[in-house]
Short mmCIF file of C-alpha atoms in Angstrom, two decimals:
data_model
loop_
_atom_site.label_atom_id
_atom_site.label_comp_id
_atom_site.label_asym_id
_atom_site.label_seq_id
_atom_site.Cartn_x
_atom_site.Cartn_y
_atom_site.Cartn_z
CA MET A 789 -26.88 -13.51 -37.54
CA ASN A 790 -27.20 -14.69 -34.01
CA LYS A 791 -24.70 -17.86 -34.67
CA VAL A 792 -22.11 -15.46 -35.81
CA LEU A 793 -22.75 -12.80 -32.78
CA LEU A 794 -22.38 -16.06 -30.54
CA ALA A 795 -19.45 -17.26 -32.13
CA LEU A 796 -17.90 -13.79 -31.46
CA CYS A 797 -18.66 -13.87 -28.26
CA ALA A 798 -17.45 -17.29 -27.44
CA ALA A 799 -14.40 -16.03 -29.24
CA PHE A 800 -14.14 -13.45 -27.17
CA SER A 801 -14.62 -14.55 -23.87
CA ILE A 802 -12.07 -17.39 -24.68
CA ALA A 803 -9.27 -14.67 -25.33
CA LEU A 804 -9.84 -13.01 -22.33
CA PRO A 805 -7.12 -13.31 -19.71
CA ALA A 806 -7.10 -15.26 -16.58
CA HIS A 807 -8.15 -12.91 -13.67
CA ALA A 808 -5.76 -11.60 -11.24
CA VAL A 809 -5.19 -13.20 -7.38
CA THR A 810 -8.79 -12.44 -6.24
CA LEU A 811 -9.09 -9.66 -3.49
CA GLU A 812 -11.23 -11.75 -1.36
CA SER A 813 -11.59 -8.74 1.80
CA ALA A 814 -9.88 -5.77 2.75
CA THR A 815 -9.96 -4.15 6.48
CA LEU A 816 -9.33 -0.66 5.69
CA ASN A 817 -10.69 0.85 9.34
CA GLY A 818 -11.55 3.92 7.43
CA ASN A 819 -8.65 4.39 4.88
CA LEU A 820 -9.30 4.52 1.49
CA LEU A 821 -8.36 1.74 -1.34
CA ASP A 822 -8.40 1.71 -5.18
CA SER A 823 -7.14 -1.45 -6.75
CA SER A 824 -8.52 -0.83 -10.41
CA PHE A 825 -5.14 -0.90 -11.73
CA SER A 826 -4.66 -4.47 -11.16
CA THR A 827 -4.27 -6.92 -14.13
CA PRO A 828 -4.28 -10.80 -14.51
CA ALA A 829 -0.17 -10.54 -13.46
CA LEU A 830 -0.69 -7.80 -11.27
CA ILE A 831 -1.87 -6.47 -7.74
CA ALA A 832 -1.77 -3.07 -7.90
CA LEU A 833 -2.90 -1.00 -4.61
CA ASP A 834 -3.49 2.68 -4.40
CA ILE A 835 -4.07 3.37 -0.87
CA SER A 836 -4.62 6.61 1.05
CA LEU A 837 -4.21 6.72 4.65
CA LEU A 838 -6.47 8.90 6.54
CA ASN A 839 -5.13 7.53 9.92
CA ASN A 840 -3.10 5.20 11.32
CA SER A 841 -5.09 2.00 12.38
CA PRO A 842 -3.87 -1.30 10.79
CA LEU A 843 -4.73 -2.01 7.18
CA SER A 844 -5.47 -6.04 5.98
CA PHE A 845 -5.81 -7.45 2.54
CA SER A 846 -6.99 -11.19 1.99
CA PHE A 847 -6.42 -12.87 -1.34
CA VAL A 848 -7.54 -16.17 -2.73
CA LEU A 849 -5.81 -18.09 -5.14
CA ASP A 850 -7.35 -20.10 -8.22
CA ALA A 851 -5.38 -22.77 -10.50
CA ASP A 852 -4.51 -19.99 -13.17
CA ASP A 853 -2.64 -18.11 -10.09
CA ILE A 854 -0.78 -21.53 -9.35
CA THR A 855 0.11 -22.43 -12.70
CA ALA A 856 1.55 -18.73 -12.94
CA GLY A 857 3.73 -19.40 -10.17
CA GLY A 858 3.22 -15.77 -8.53
CA VAL A 859 2.23 -12.59 -8.84
CA ASP A 860 3.82 -9.25 -9.02
CA VAL A 861 2.91 -6.39 -6.70
CA ASN A 862 3.33 -2.56 -6.48
CA ALA A 863 1.50 -0.04 -4.01
CA ILE A 864 1.49 3.72 -3.60
CA LEU A 865 0.77 4.94 -0.27
CA ARG A 866 -0.78 8.63 -0.20
CA ASP A 867 -0.98 10.88 2.46
CA VAL A 868 1.56 9.03 4.67
CA SER A 869 2.78 12.47 6.38
CA GLY A 870 2.71 11.79 10.04
CA PHE A 871 2.80 8.02 9.77
CA GLY A 872 5.93 6.12 9.57
CA ILE A 873 5.52 2.64 8.15
CA GLY A 874 5.87 -0.02 11.10
CA SER A 875 5.33 -3.28 9.20
CA PHE A 876 4.46 -5.28 6.14
CA THR A 877 3.38 -8.93 6.95
CA LEU A 878 2.47 -11.65 4.47
CA THR A 879 1.10 -14.66 5.61
CA THR A 880 -0.72 -17.97 4.36
CA GLY A 881 -2.40 -20.53 5.82
CA GLY A 882 0.68 -22.55 6.78
CA ALA A 883 2.66 -22.85 3.63
CA PRO A 884 5.77 -20.93 3.17
CA ILE A 885 5.44 -17.90 0.46
CA SER A 886 8.19 -16.30 -1.38
CA VAL A 887 8.46 -12.23 -1.78
CA VAL A 888 10.82 -10.81 -3.82
CA THR A 889 11.53 -7.31 -2.89
CA GLY A 890 11.34 -4.53 -5.68
CA SER A 891 11.88 -1.08 -5.68
CA LEU A 892 10.84 1.51 -2.83
CA LEU A 893 10.83 5.07 -3.36
CA ALA A 894 9.26 7.82 -1.59
CA THR A 895 8.59 11.43 -2.13
CA THR A 896 8.63 14.59 0.20
CA VAL A 897 6.02 16.96 0.78
CA ASN A 898 8.34 19.24 -1.31
CA GLY A 899 7.84 17.01 -4.12
CA ASP A 900 11.51 15.19 -3.93
CA LEU A 901 12.18 11.74 -4.97
CA LEU A 902 13.87 9.73 -2.38
CA SER A 903 15.54 6.31 -2.69
CA SER A 904 15.06 4.19 0.59
CA ASP A 905 18.63 5.09 1.33
CA TYR A 906 17.68 8.59 2.24
CA PHE A 907 14.62 8.03 3.91
CA ALA A 908 15.71 9.17 6.99
CA GLY A 909 14.44 12.35 8.88
CA ALA A 910 13.04 13.34 5.30
CA PRO A 911 9.30 14.46 5.53
CA VAL A 912 7.84 11.62 3.43
CA ALA A 913 4.49 12.23 1.87
CA GLU A 914 3.98 9.12 -0.54
CA PHE A 915 5.65 5.88 -0.49
CA TYR A 916 6.04 3.76 -3.89
CA PHE A 917 6.39 -0.09 -3.73
CA GLY A 918 7.49 -1.68 -7.21
CA ASN A 919 6.94 0.32 -10.43
CA PRO A 920 3.38 1.75 -9.77
CA PHE A 921 4.18 4.68 -12.73
CA LEU A 922 5.96 1.83 -15.10
CA GLU A 923 8.97 3.92 -14.99
CA ASP A 924 12.72 2.28 -16.61
CA GLY A 925 15.08 0.92 -13.99
CA LEU A 926 12.71 0.03 -11.16
CA VAL A 927 11.13 -3.41 -10.21
CA ASP A 928 7.38 -4.59 -8.95
CA TRP A 929 7.76 -6.80 -6.05
CA ARG A 930 6.70 -10.59 -6.71
CA ILE A 931 4.66 -12.88 -4.61
CA GLY A 932 5.55 -16.40 -5.57
CA PHE A 933 3.14 -19.52 -4.82
CA SER A 934 5.13 -22.90 -4.85
CA GLY A 935 3.83 -24.84 -2.44
CA LEU A 936 0.40 -23.13 -2.42
CA SER A 937 -2.91 -24.64 -4.01
CA ALA A 938 -6.13 -23.36 -5.71
CA GLY A 939 -8.67 -21.82 -2.93
CA ASP A 940 -5.39 -21.29 -0.72
CA ARG A 941 -5.67 -17.24 0.70
CA PHE A 942 -2.55 -14.94 1.82
CA THR A 943 -2.58 -12.13 3.66
CA LEU A 944 -1.00 -8.83 3.44
CA ASP A 945 -1.05 -6.75 6.24
CA LEU A 946 0.39 -3.20 7.13
CA ALA A 947 0.98 -1.16 10.48
CA THR A 948 1.63 2.40 10.53
CA THR A 949 3.15 4.30 13.27
CA PRO A 950 2.45 7.56 14.43
CA ALA A 951 5.70 10.08 13.68
CA VAL A 952 7.45 10.57 17.13
CA PRO A 953 7.63 14.33 17.06
CA GLU A 954 11.05 15.98 17.02
CA PRO A 955 12.72 17.54 20.37
CA SER A 956 12.18 20.99 18.95
CA GLU A 957 8.64 19.92 18.18
CA TRP A 958 8.56 18.94 22.18
CA MET A 959 9.93 22.17 23.40
CA LEU A 960 7.49 24.36 21.01
CA MET A 961 4.61 22.44 22.67
CA LEU A 962 6.31 22.94 26.00
CA ALA A 963 6.62 26.47 25.75
CA GLY A 964 2.91 26.67 24.21
CA ILE A 965 1.76 24.67 27.25
CA GLY A 966 3.72 26.97 29.90
CA LEU A 967 2.21 29.96 28.03
CA ILE A 968 -1.32 29.16 28.37
CA GLY A 969 -0.71 28.51 32.15
CA VAL A 970 0.75 31.62 32.73
CA SER A 971 -2.15 33.29 31.09
CA ALA A 972 -4.46 31.57 33.12
CA ALA A 973 -2.72 32.20 36.26
CA ARG A 974 -2.49 35.99 35.22
CA LYS A 975 -6.21 35.93 34.89
CA LEU A 976 -6.95 34.25 38.30
CA GLY A 977 -4.69 36.72 39.83
CA ARG A 978 -6.89 39.65 38.82
#
């Protein structure tokens, strides 16, 4: 009985797929991350932005990752109302890394789905990089590992920027400050 159990365990362990690129560290600065949807061939990041502090994700490659030649990436950026996407930066320890961009969609606070051609001026609530919901016609981003070796690291940095108020919002803020000033002057005059 023990030999059968041992043989089943050995067969099961051999059948397990190689693990995905290993997330070595994440600098979240108070933001939230769920990477539990990642698979051996996919880095899946579900990020909830609670502030506009920069985020950084450091990954380490193993021999199986190099043999696979690359990994697919998709991400959901939640709660981005009031933030703009400043930049995405992908760096390595010196070797060039290739990135093939995939689909980029956004949803508004009203639930409207926007393609990247229509982001300007829309009140975006979430961004979808790649195909996190496995929809037809959408493509994940791809990071290629040619020129890299097992043990090499790469970093994905995300910077957000606070949204710039519209002119009408500035006028409302100035009117509100003016009313506070008038109210304070009236109280002082009494």
